[in-house]
Coordinates of C-alpha atoms in Angstrom, one line a residue:
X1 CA -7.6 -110.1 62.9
X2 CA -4.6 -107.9 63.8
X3 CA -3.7 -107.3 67.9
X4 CA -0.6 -105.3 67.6
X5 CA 0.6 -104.2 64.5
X6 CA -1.2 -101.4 62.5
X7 CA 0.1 -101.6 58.9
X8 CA 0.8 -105.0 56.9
X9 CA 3.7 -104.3 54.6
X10 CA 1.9 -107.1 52.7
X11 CA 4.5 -108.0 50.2
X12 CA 2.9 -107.2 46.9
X13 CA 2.6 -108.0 43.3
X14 CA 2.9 -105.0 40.2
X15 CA -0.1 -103.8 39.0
X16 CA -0.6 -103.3 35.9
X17 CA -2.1 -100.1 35.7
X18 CA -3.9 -98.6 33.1
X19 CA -6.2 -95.8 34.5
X20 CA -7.5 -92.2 33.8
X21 CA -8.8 -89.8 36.6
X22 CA -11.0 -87.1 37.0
X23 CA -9.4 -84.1 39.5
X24 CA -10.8 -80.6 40.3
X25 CA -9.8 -77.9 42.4
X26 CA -10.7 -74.6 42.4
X27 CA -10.4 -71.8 44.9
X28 CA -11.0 -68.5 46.1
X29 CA -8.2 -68.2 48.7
X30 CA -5.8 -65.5 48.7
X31 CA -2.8 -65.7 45.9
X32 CA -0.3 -64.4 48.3
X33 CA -0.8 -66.8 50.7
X34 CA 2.3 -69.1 50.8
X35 CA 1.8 -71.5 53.2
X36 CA -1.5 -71.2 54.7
X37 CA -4.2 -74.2 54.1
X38 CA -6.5 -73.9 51.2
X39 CA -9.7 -72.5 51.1
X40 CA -12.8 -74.3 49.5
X41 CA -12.9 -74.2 46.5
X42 CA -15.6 -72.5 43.6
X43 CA -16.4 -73.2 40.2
X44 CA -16.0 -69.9 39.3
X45 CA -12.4 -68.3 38.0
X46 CA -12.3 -64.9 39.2
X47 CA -9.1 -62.5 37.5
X48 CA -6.9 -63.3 34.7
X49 CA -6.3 -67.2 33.2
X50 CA -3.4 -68.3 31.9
X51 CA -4.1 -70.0 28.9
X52 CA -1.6 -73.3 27.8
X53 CA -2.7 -75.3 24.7
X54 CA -1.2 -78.3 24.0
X55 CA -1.5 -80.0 19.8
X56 CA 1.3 -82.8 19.3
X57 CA 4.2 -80.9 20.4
X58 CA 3.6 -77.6 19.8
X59 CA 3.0 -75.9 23.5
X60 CA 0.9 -72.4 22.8
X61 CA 1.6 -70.5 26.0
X62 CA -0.7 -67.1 26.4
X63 CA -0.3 -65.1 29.8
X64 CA 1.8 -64.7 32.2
X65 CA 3.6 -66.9 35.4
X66 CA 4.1 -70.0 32.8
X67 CA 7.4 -71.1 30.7
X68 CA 8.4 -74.1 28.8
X69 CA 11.7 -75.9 27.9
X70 CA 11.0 -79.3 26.1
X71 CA 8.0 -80.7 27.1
X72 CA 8.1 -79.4 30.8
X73 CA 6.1 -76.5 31.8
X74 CA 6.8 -74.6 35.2
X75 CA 4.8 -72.6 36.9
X76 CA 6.5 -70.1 38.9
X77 CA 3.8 -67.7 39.9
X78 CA 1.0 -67.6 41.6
X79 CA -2.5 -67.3 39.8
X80 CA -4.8 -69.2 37.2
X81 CA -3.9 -71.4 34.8
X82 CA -6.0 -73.6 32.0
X83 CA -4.7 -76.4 30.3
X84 CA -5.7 -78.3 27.0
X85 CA -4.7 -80.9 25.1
X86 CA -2.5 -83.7 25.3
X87 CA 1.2 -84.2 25.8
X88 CA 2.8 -87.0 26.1
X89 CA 6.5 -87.4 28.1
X90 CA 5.8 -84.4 29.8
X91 CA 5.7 -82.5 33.1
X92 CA 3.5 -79.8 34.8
X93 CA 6.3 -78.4 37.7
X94 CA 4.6 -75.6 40.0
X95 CA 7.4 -73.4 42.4
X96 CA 5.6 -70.9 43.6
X97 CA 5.4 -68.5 47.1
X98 CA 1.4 -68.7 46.9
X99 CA -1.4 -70.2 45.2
X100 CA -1.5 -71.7 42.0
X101 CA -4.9 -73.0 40.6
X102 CA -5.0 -75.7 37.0
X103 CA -8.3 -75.5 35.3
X104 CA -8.2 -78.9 33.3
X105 CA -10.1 -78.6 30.5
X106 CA -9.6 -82.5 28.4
X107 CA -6.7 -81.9 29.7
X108 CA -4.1 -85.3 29.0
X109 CA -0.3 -86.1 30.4
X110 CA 1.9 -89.0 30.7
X111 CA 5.2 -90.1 32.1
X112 CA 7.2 -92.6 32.0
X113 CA 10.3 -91.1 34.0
X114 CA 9.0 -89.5 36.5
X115 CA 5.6 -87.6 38.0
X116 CA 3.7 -86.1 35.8
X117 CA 2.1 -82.9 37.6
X118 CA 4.6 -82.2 40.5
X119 CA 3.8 -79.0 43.2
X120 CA 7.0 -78.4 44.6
X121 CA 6.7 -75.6 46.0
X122 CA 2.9 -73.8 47.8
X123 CA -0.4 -75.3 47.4
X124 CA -2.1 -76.6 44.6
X125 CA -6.0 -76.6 43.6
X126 CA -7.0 -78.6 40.4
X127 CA -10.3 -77.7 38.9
X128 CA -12.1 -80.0 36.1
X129 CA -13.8 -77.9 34.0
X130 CA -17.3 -78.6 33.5
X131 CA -17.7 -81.9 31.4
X132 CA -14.3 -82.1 30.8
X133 CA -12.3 -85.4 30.8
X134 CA -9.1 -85.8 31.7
X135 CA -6.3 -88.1 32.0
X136 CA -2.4 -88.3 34.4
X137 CA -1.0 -91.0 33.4
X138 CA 2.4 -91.9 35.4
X139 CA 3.5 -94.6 33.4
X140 CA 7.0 -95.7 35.5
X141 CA 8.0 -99.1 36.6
X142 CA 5.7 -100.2 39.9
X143 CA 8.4 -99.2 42.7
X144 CA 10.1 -102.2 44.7
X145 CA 8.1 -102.8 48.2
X146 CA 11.5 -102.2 50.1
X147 CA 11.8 -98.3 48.4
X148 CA 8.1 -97.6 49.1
X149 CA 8.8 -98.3 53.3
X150 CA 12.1 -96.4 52.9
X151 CA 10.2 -93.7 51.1
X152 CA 7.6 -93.5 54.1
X153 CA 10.4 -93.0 56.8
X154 CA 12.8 -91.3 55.3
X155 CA 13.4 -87.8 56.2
X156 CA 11.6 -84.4 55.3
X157 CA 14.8 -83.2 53.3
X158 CA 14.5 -86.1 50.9
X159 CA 12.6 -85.2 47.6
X160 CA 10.8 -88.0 46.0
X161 CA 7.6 -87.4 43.5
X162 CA 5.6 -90.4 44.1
X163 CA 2.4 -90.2 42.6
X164 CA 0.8 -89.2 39.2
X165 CA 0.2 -86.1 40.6
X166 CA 2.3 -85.2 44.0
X167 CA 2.5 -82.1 46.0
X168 CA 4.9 -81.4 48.5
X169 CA 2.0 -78.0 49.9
X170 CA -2.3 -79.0 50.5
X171 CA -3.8 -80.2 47.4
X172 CA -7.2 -79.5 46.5
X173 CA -9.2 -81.1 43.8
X174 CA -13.2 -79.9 42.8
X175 CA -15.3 -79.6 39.9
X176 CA -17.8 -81.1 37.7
X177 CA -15.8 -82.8 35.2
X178 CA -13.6 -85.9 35.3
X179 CA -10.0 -87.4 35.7
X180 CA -8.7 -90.9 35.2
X181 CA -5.2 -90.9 37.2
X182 CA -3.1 -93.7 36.7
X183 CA -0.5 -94.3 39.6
X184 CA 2.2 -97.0 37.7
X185 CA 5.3 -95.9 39.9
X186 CA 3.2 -95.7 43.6
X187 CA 0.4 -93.1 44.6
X188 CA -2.5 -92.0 42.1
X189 CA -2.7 -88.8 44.0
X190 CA -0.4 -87.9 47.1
X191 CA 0.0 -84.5 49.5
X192 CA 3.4 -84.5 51.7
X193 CA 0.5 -82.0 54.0
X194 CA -3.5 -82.1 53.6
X195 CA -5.2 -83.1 50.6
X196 CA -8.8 -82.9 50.1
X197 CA -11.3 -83.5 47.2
X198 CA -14.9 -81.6 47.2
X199 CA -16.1 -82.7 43.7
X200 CA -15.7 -84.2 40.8
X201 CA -15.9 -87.6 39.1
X202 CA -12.3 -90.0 39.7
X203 CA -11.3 -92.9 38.6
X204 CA -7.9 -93.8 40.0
X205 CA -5.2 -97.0 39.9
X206 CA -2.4 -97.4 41.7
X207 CA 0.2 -99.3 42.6
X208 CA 0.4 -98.3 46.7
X209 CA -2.0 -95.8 47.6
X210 CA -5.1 -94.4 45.6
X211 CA -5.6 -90.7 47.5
X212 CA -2.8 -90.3 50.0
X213 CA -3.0 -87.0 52.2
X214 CA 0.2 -87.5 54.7
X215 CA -0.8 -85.6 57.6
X216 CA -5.0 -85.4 56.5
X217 CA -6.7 -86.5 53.3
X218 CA -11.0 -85.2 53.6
X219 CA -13.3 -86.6 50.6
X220 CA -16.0 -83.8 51.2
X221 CA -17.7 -85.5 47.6
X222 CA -17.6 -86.8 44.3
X223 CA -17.7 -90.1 42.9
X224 CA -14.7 -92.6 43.1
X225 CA -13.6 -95.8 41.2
X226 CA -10.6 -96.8 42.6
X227 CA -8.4 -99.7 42.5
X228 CA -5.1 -100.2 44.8
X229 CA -2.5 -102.5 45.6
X230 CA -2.5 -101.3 48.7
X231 CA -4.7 -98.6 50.5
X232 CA -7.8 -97.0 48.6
X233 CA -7.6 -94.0 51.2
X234 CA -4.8 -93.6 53.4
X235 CA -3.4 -91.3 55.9
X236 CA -0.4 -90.8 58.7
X237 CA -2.8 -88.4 60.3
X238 CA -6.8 -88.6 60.0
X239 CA -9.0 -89.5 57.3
X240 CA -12.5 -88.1 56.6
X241 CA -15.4 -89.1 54.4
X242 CA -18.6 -86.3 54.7
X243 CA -19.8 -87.8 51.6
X244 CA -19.7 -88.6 47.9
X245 CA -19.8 -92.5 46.4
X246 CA -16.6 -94.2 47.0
X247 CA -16.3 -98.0 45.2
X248 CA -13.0 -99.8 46.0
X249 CA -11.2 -102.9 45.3
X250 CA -7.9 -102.9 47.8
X251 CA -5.3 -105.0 48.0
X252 CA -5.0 -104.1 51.7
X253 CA -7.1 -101.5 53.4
X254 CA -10.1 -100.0 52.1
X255 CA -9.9 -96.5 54.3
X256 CA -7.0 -96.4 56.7
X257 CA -5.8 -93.9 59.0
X258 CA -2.5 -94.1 61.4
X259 CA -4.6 -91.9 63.9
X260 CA -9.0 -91.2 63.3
X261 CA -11.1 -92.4 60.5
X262 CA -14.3 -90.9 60.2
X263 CA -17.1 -91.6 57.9
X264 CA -20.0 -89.1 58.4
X265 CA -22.3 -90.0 54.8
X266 CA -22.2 -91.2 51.7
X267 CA -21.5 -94.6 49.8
X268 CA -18.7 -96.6 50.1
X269 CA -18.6 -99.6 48.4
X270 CA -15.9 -102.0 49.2
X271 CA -15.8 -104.8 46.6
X272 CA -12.3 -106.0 47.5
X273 CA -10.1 -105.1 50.3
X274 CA -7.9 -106.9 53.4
X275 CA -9.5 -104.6 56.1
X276 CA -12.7 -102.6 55.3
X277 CA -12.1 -99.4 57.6
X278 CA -9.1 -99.0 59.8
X279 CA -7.9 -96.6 62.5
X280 CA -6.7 -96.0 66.5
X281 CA -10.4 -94.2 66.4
X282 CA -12.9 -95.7 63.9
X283 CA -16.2 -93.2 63.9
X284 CA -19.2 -93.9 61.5
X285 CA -21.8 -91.7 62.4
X286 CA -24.0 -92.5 58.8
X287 CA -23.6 -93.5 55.4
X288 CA -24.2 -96.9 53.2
X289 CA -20.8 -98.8 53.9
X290 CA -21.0 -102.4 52.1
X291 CA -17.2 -104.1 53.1
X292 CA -16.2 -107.7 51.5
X293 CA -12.8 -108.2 53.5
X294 CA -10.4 -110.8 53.4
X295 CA -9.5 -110.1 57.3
X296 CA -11.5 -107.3 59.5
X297 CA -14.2 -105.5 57.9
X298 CA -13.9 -102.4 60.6
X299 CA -10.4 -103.0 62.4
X300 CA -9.8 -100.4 65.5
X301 CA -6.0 -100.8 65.8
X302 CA -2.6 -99.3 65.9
X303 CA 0.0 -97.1 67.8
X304 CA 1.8 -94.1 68.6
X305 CA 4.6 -93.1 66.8
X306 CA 6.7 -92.9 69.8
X307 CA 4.9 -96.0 71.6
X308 CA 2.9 -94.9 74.0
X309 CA 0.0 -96.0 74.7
X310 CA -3.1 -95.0 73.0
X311 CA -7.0 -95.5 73.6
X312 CA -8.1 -98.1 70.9
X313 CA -11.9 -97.7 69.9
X314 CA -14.6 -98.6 67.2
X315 CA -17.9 -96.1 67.8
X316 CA -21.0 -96.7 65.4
X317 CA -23.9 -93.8 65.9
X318 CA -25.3 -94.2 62.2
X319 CA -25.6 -95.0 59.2
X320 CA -26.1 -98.9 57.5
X321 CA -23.1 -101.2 57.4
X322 CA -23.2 -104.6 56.2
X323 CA -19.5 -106.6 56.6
X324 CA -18.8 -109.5 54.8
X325 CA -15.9 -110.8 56.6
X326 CA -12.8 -113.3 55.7
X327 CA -11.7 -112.4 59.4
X328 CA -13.6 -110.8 62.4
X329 CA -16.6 -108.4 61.8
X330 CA -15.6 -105.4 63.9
X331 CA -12.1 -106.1 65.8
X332 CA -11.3 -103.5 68.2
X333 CA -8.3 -103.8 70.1
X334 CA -9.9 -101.6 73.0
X335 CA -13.3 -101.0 72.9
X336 CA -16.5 -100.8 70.7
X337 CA -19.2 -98.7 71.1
X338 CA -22.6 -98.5 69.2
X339 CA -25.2 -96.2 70.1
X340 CA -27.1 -96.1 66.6
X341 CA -27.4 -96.8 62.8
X342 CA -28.2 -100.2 61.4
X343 CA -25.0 -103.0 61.1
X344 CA -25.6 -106.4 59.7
X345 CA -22.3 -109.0 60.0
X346 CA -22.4 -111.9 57.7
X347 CA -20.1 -114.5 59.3
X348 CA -17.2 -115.6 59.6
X349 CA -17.6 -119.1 59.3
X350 CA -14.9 -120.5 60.6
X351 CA -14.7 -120.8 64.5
X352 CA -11.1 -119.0 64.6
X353 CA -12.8 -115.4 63.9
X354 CA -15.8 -113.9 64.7
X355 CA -18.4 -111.2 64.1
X356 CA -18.1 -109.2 66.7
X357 CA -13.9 -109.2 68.6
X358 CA -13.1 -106.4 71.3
X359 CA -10.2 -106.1 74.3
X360 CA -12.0 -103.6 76.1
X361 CA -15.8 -103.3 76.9
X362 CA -18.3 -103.7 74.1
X363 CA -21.3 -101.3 74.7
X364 CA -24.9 -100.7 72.7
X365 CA -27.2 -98.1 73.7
X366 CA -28.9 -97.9 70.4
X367 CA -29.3 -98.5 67.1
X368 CA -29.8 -102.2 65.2
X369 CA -27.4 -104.7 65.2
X370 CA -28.0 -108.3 63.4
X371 CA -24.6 -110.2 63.5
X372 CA -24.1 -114.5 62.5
X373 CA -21.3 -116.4 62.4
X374 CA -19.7 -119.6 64.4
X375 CA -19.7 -119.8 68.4
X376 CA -16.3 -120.4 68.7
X377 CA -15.0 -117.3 69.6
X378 CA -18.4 -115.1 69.4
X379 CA -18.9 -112.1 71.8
X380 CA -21.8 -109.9 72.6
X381 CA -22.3 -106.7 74.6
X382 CA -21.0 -106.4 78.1
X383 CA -24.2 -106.6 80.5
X384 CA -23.0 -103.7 82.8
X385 CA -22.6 -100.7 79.9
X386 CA -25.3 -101.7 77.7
X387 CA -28.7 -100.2 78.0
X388 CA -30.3 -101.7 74.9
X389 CA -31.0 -105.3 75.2
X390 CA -29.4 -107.7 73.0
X391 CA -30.3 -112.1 72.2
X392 CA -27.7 -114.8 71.6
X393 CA -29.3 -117.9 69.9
X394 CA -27.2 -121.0 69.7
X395 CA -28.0 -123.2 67.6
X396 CA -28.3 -126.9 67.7
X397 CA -27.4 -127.4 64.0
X398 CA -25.4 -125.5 61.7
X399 CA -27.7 -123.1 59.2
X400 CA -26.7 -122.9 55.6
X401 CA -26.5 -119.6 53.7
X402 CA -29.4 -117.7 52.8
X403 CA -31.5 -119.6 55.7
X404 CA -34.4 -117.1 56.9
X405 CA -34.0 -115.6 60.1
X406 CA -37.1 -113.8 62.0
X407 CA -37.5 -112.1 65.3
X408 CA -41.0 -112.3 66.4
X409 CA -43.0 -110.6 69.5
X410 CA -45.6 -112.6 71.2
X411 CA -48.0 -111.4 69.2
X412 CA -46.9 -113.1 66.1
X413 CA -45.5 -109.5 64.8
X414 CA -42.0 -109.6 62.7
X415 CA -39.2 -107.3 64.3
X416 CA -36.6 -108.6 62.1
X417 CA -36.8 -110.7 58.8
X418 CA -34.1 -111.4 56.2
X419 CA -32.7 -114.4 54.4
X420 CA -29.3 -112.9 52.6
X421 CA -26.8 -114.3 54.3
X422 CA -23.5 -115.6 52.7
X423 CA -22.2 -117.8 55.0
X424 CA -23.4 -120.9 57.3
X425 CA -23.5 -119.5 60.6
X426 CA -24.3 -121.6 64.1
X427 CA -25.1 -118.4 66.4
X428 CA -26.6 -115.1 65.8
X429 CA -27.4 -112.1 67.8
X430 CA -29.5 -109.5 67.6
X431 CA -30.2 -106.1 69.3
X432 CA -32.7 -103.3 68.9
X433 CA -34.6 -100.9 70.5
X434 CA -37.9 -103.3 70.0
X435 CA -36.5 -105.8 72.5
X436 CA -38.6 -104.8 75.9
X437 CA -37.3 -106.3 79.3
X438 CA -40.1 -108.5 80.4
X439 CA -41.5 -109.7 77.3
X440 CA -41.2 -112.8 74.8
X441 CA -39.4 -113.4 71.7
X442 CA -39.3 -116.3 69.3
X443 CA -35.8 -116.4 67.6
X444 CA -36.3 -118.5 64.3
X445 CA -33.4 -120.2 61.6
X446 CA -34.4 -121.8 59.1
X447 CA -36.8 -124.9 60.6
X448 CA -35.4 -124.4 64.1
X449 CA -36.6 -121.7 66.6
X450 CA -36.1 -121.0 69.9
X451 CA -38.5 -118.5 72.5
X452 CA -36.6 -116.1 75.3
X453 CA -38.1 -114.0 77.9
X454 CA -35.8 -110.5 77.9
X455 CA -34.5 -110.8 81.7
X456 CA -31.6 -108.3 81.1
X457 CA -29.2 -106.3 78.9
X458 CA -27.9 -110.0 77.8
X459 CA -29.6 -112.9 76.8
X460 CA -29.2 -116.2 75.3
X461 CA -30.8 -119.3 73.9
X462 CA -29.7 -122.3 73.3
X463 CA -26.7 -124.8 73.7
X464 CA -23.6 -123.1 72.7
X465 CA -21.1 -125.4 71.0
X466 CA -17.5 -125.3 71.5
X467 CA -16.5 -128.0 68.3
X468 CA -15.7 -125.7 65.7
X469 CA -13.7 -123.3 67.3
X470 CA -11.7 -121.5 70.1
X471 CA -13.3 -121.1 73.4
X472 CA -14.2 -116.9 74.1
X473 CA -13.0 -114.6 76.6
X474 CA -15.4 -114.4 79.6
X475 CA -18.1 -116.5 77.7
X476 CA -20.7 -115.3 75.1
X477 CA -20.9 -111.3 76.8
X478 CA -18.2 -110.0 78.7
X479 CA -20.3 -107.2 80.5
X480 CA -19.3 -108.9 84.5
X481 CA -16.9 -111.6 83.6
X482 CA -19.4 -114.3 83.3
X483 CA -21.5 -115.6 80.1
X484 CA -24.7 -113.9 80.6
X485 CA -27.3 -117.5 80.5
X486 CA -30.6 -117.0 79.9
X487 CA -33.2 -119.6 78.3
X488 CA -29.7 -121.9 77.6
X489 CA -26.5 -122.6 78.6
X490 CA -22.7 -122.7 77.1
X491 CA -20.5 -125.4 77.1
X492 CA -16.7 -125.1 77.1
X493 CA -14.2 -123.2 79.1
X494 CA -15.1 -119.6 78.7
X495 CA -12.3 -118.6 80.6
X496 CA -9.0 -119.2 78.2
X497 CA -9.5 -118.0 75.4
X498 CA -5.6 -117.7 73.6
X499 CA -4.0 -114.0 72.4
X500 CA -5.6 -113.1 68.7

């Protein structure tokens, strides 16, 4: 759990990387164009292709915009270009006033000096042939922690190729073939502006960032293997998911943005990461989202560049999220919203986190919401914004992992059933549309179970314990101030709990 600083500068190990990617872009935009954002991209190359074969070191050049000297090939015009083969030690440069587009069609490069495929000049699409493979392969020395920050803040006028494949213009990838992109020295794939991938098939390492758009970065689709030191998806600026199957194992965040992360579909998989989903403004509005974190699983936090203040929230509208947290569930440093979609929170544990953590107001108008954990520090929906009703059960004993848990009417009928949970868990909430004001409920763990009458917007059942943890702000809801007792009562002072 994180209250006032937005990104870790975790101090981090080399990776070893070994790694090949798949990157596509294609694009219909206008060749003249020099500095206007790309266009979306097509599969379909449209005028004349520059044709560069690579076999051992022999580099066959037919067409025109292209030249070699050694191993490095520059592009200095604008247009189409198709590369084969594989060479090794060398360098795609691209200097150009407008567009250039690489078709790669098992298409391989390494190098171990510096970046492989640089755009220094205009934007850059990159298009994987149909069923192609290919590999970028930045094979440098893992840089030094202290270079990486200086790297971030230093000024516009300083050059410095970062990733496998870095461009200083937008960068769009697309296609229906693959790329393996091995990010040894820092990024797998970086753009200084916007850098968006429609397609394709990715499997990226790196030793900092895995896709790194500086002022945007949109994943529109594809499918994505990627493994990080630190951030799977980052950005200074906003960060977009529309769809595509994303599987990630971070060494810090999963998907972080500096300003608004938004996941709007897909699958995103997060196998290993500090902090699942990070931003000022976290927005999931659908999607399958599965987050094992070592902290936060959705962290709403950060600040302005020039410190002023800035409106902090999580909002949920759809989509399924399960969180596996090390740390809180959902943390937001302002407030959290959830008007729909399905979110299940499996712990934590420990009574020094817990499932649910806001500053501001915590509102629920819709949508399902199943979270366990300990009743130390454990919060539930303010009373006064919520319109969906929610339940709080305390329980007397401590449930194991993988204990059933049932939500039954008076009529014997199951709203809820499920018996996956990873960690023991002493509380649990649950909120959905089912819950009717004026009716009966029977909350069951395990062997123990517990009946409430819904009275309100917040409920609770039970004895809350105050052993194993922290005592809560402003009890177990936080809607007028005062924990929201109904069918039980809390024990404790609810009314100082200490700075996250």
């Amino acid at each position: 759990m994180k209250k006032n600083i937005f990104k870790k500068n975790l101090t981090l190990p080399c990776l070893g990387i070994g790694m090949m990617l798949a990157l596509n872009a294609c694009g219909t935009a206008s060749q003249s164009a020099s500095a206007e954002t790309l266009t979306s991209s097509s599969t379909t190359v449209s005028g004349a292709t520059t044709s560069i074969q690579v076999s051992g070191d022999d580099i066959s050049i037919k067409g025109n915009g292209a030249t070699r000297e050694g191993k490095t090939i520059t592009i200095s015009e604008a247009g189409t270009y198709e590369l084969s083969g594989t060479l090794e030690e060398g360098q795609i440069k691209i200097n150009t006033n407008g567009e250039v587009k690489l078709i790669l069609n098992n298409f391989n490069i390494s190098n171990s000096t510096s970046a492989p495929i640089i755009g220094e000049k205009g934007n850059v699409q990159i298009l994987l042939k149909e069923n192609s493979k290919n590999t970028v392969s930045d094979k440098r020395s893992a840089k030094e922690e202290s270079d990486s920050t200086e790297s971030e803040e230093s000024s516009e006028t300083t050059t410095d190729y970062d990733a496998a494949i870095h461009s200083e213009g937008d960068l769009l990838l697309s296609g229906s073939g693959s790329l393996t992109v091995e990010g040894g020295y820092e990024d797998g794939i970086h753009s200084k502006t916007s850098l968006t991938v429609e397609s394709g098939e990715y499997k990226i390492t790196a030793s900092h960032h895995g896709l790194n758009g500086k002022k945007t970065l949109t994943v529109k689709d594809g499918t994505f293997d990627i493994t990080t030191v630190e951030d799977a998806l980052h950005s200074k600026g906003d960060v977009s998911v529309e769809n595509g199957k994303i599987t990630v194992n971070a060494g810090d965040d999963a998907l972080h943005a500096d300003n608004t992360l938004t996941v709007k579909d897909g699958t995103i998989d997060i196998q290993k990461s500090n902090e699942g989903l990070e931003g000022i403004t976290v927005n999931v509005e659908g999607g399958n989202i599965s987050i094992q974190s070592s902290d936060d699983g959705i962290n709403g936090a950060g600040e302005s560049e020039d410190g002023s203040a800035v409106d902090i929230s999580v909002n949920i509208s759809g989509g399924n999220v399960k969180i596996v947290p090390g740390g809180d569930g959902i943390d937001s440093n302002g407030d959290l919203n959830v008007s729909g979609g399905t979110i299940v929170i499996d712990g934590p544990s420990d009574g020094g986190n817990a499932p649910i953590d806001y500053d501001g107001t915590a509102s629920i108008t819709g949508g399902t919401v199943v979270a366990s954990g300990n009743s130390g520090m454990f919060q539930g929906f303010d009373e006064s914004s919520s319109t969906q009703s929610s339940v709080i059960y305390y329980l007397s004993d401590t449930a194991n992992a993988g204990d059933s848990v049932k939500i039954t009417d008076s009529t014997g009928k199951e709203i809820y059933s499920s018996s996956d949970t990873t960690q023991s868990f002493n509380t649990i909430l649950f909120s959905s549309a089912d819950l009717e004001e004026g009716k009966a409920y029977t909350v069951s763990v395990g062997s123990s179970s517990e009946s409430v009458t819904i009275s309100g917007k917040s409920n609770t059942v039970g004895t809350r314990s105050q052993s194993l943890g922290q005592p809560p702000m402003n009890g177990g809801f936080r809607g007028n101030g005062e924990g929201q007792n109904r069918g039980g009562q809390e024990q404790g002072d609810d009314q100082n709990r200490p700075p996250m």
